[in-house]
Structure formats: C-alpha cells, structure tokens
mmCIF file of C-alpha atoms in Angstrom:
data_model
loop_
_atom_site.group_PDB
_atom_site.id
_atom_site.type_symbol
_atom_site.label_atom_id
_atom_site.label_comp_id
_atom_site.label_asym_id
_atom_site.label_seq_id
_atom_site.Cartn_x
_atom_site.Cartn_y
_atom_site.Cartn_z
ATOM 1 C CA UNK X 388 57.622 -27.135 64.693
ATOM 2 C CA UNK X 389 57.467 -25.070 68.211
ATOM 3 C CA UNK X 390 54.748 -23.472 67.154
ATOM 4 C CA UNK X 391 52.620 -26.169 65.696
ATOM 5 C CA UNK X 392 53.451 -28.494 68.638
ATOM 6 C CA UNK X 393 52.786 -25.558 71.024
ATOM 7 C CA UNK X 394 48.932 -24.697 69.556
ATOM 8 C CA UNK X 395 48.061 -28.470 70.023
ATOM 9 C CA UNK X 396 49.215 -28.436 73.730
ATOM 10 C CA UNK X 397 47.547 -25.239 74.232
ATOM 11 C CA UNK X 398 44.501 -26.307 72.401
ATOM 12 C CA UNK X 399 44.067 -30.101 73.526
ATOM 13 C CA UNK X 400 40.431 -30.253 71.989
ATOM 14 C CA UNK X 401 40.413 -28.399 68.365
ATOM 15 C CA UNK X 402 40.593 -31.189 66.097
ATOM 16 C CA UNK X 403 42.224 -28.259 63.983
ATOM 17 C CA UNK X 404 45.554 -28.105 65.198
ATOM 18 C CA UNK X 405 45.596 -31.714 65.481
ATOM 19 C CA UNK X 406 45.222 -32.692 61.341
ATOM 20 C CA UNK X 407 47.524 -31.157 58.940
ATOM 21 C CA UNK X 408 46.910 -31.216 55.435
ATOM 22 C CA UNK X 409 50.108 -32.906 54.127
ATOM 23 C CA UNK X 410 50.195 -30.493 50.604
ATOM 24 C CA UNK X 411 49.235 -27.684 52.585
ATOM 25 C CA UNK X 412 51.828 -24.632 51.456
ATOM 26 C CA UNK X 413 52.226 -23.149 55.045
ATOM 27 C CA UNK X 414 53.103 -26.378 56.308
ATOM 28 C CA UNK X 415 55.678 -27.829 53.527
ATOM 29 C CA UNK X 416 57.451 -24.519 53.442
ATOM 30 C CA UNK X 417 58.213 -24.566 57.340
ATOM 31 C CA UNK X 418 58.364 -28.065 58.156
ATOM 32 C CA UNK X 419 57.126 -30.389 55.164
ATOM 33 C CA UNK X 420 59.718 -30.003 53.089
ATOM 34 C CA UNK X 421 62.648 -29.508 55.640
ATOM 35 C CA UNK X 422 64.918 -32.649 55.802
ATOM 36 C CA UNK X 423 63.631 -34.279 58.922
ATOM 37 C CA UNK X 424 60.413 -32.664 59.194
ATOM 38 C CA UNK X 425 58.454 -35.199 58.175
ATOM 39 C CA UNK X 426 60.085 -37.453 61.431
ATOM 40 C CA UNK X 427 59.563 -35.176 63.684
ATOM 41 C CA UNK X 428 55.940 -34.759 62.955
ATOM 42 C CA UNK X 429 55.726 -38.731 63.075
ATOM 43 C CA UNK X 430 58.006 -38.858 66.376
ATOM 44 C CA UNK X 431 55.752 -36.324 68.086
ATOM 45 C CA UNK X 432 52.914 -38.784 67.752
ATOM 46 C CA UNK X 433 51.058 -37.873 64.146
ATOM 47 C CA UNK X 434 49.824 -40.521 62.125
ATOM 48 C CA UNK X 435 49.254 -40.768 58.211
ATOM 49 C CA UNK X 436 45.685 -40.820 56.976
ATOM 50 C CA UNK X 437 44.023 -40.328 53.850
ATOM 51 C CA UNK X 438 40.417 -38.713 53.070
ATOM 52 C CA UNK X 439 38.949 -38.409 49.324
ATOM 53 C CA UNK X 440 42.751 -38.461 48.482
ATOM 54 C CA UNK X 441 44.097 -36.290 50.527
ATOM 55 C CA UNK X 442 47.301 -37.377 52.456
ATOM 56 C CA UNK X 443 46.722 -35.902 56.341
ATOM 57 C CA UNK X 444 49.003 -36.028 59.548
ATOM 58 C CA UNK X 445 46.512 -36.604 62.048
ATOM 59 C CA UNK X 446 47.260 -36.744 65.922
ATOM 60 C CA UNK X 447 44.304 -39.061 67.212
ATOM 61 C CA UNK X 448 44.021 -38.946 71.105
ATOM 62 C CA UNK X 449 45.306 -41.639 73.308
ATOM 63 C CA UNK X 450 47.017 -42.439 76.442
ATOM 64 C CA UNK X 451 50.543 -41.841 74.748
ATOM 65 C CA UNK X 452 49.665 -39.404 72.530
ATOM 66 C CA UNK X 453 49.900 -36.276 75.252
ATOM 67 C CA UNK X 454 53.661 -37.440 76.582
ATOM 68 C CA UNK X 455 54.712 -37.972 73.084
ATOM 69 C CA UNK X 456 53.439 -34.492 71.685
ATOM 70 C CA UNK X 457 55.400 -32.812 75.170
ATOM 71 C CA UNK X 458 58.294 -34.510 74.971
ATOM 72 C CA UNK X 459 58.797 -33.555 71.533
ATOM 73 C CA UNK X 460 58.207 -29.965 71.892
ATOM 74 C CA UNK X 461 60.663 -29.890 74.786
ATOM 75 C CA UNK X 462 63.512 -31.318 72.115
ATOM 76 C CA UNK X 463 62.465 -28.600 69.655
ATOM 77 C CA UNK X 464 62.659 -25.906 72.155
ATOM 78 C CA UNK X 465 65.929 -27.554 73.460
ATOM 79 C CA UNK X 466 67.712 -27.684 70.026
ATOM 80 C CA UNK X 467 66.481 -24.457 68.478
ATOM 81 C CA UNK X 468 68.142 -22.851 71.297
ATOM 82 C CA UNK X 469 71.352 -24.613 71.307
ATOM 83 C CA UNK X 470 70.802 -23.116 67.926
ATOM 84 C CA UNK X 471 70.031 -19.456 68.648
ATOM 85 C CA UNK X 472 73.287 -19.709 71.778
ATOM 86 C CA UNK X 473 75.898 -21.082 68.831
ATOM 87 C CA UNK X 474 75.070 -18.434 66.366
ATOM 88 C CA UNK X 475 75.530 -15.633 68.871
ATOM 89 C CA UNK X 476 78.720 -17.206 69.995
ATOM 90 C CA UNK X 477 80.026 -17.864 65.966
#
C-alpha cells in the first residue's frame, strides 16, 4: 500500500498509477486479497468503475482527493512501522 500510495503522490499526473485493474495479479497478491485491503484503497480516496467489464479502482482528481491519498499514506507508514518496532522488540 506504501508503495502504491507513494507513486501516485510522486506522480500526481500519470493516470497510470491512479487506475488499478481490480483482477490484476500484482495487485490482489499484495493488497487485493489482504483482509482490509480493499478499505484502504477506498479510504485513500479510490473509487469503483467499470470499463468493457472490467472492475477498476480509479482515483479521479478533486479537491479532496490529494488530502485523502496523504493522509492515508501517512497511516500506512505509521502502522507498518509500529509493525517493523514490535517485531524487533518480540
């Protein structure tokens, strides 16, 4: 999720990092199929659309969409590491 979250911030205008193909492999092995994954992409801002029958996130421009995308990334980063600190304490 950092990393997909991260690309669109860093790439504001590629309409690629911004549409995700909902079946696409990369996607449902890291995030797709993860319980909660499918929040979090809605949460950051990402919308469901459909296209010859294709089932897409999409994250369409707009005045919240930018503070929406950031503050999600910044809880990602936060939890994965609280993550990374308790498994070198445990």
């Amino acid at each position: 999720a950092d990393k997909l979250l991260g690309n669109i911030i860093s790439h504001p205008m590629e309409e690629k990092y911004r549409t995700i193909k909902r079946s696409n492999p990369a996607f449902s092995k890291r995030l797709g199929a993860v319980a909660g994954g499918s929040e979090l992409i809605l949460a950051s801002g990402f919308m469901v659309d459909s296209k010859d029958g294709v089932e897409y996130y999409v994250l369409r421009p707009s005045a919240d969409a930018w503070p929406r995308l950031v503050g999600a990334r910044t809880e990602v980063k936060r939890v994965l590491e609280e993550y990374d600190r308790s498994r070198m304490v445990g």
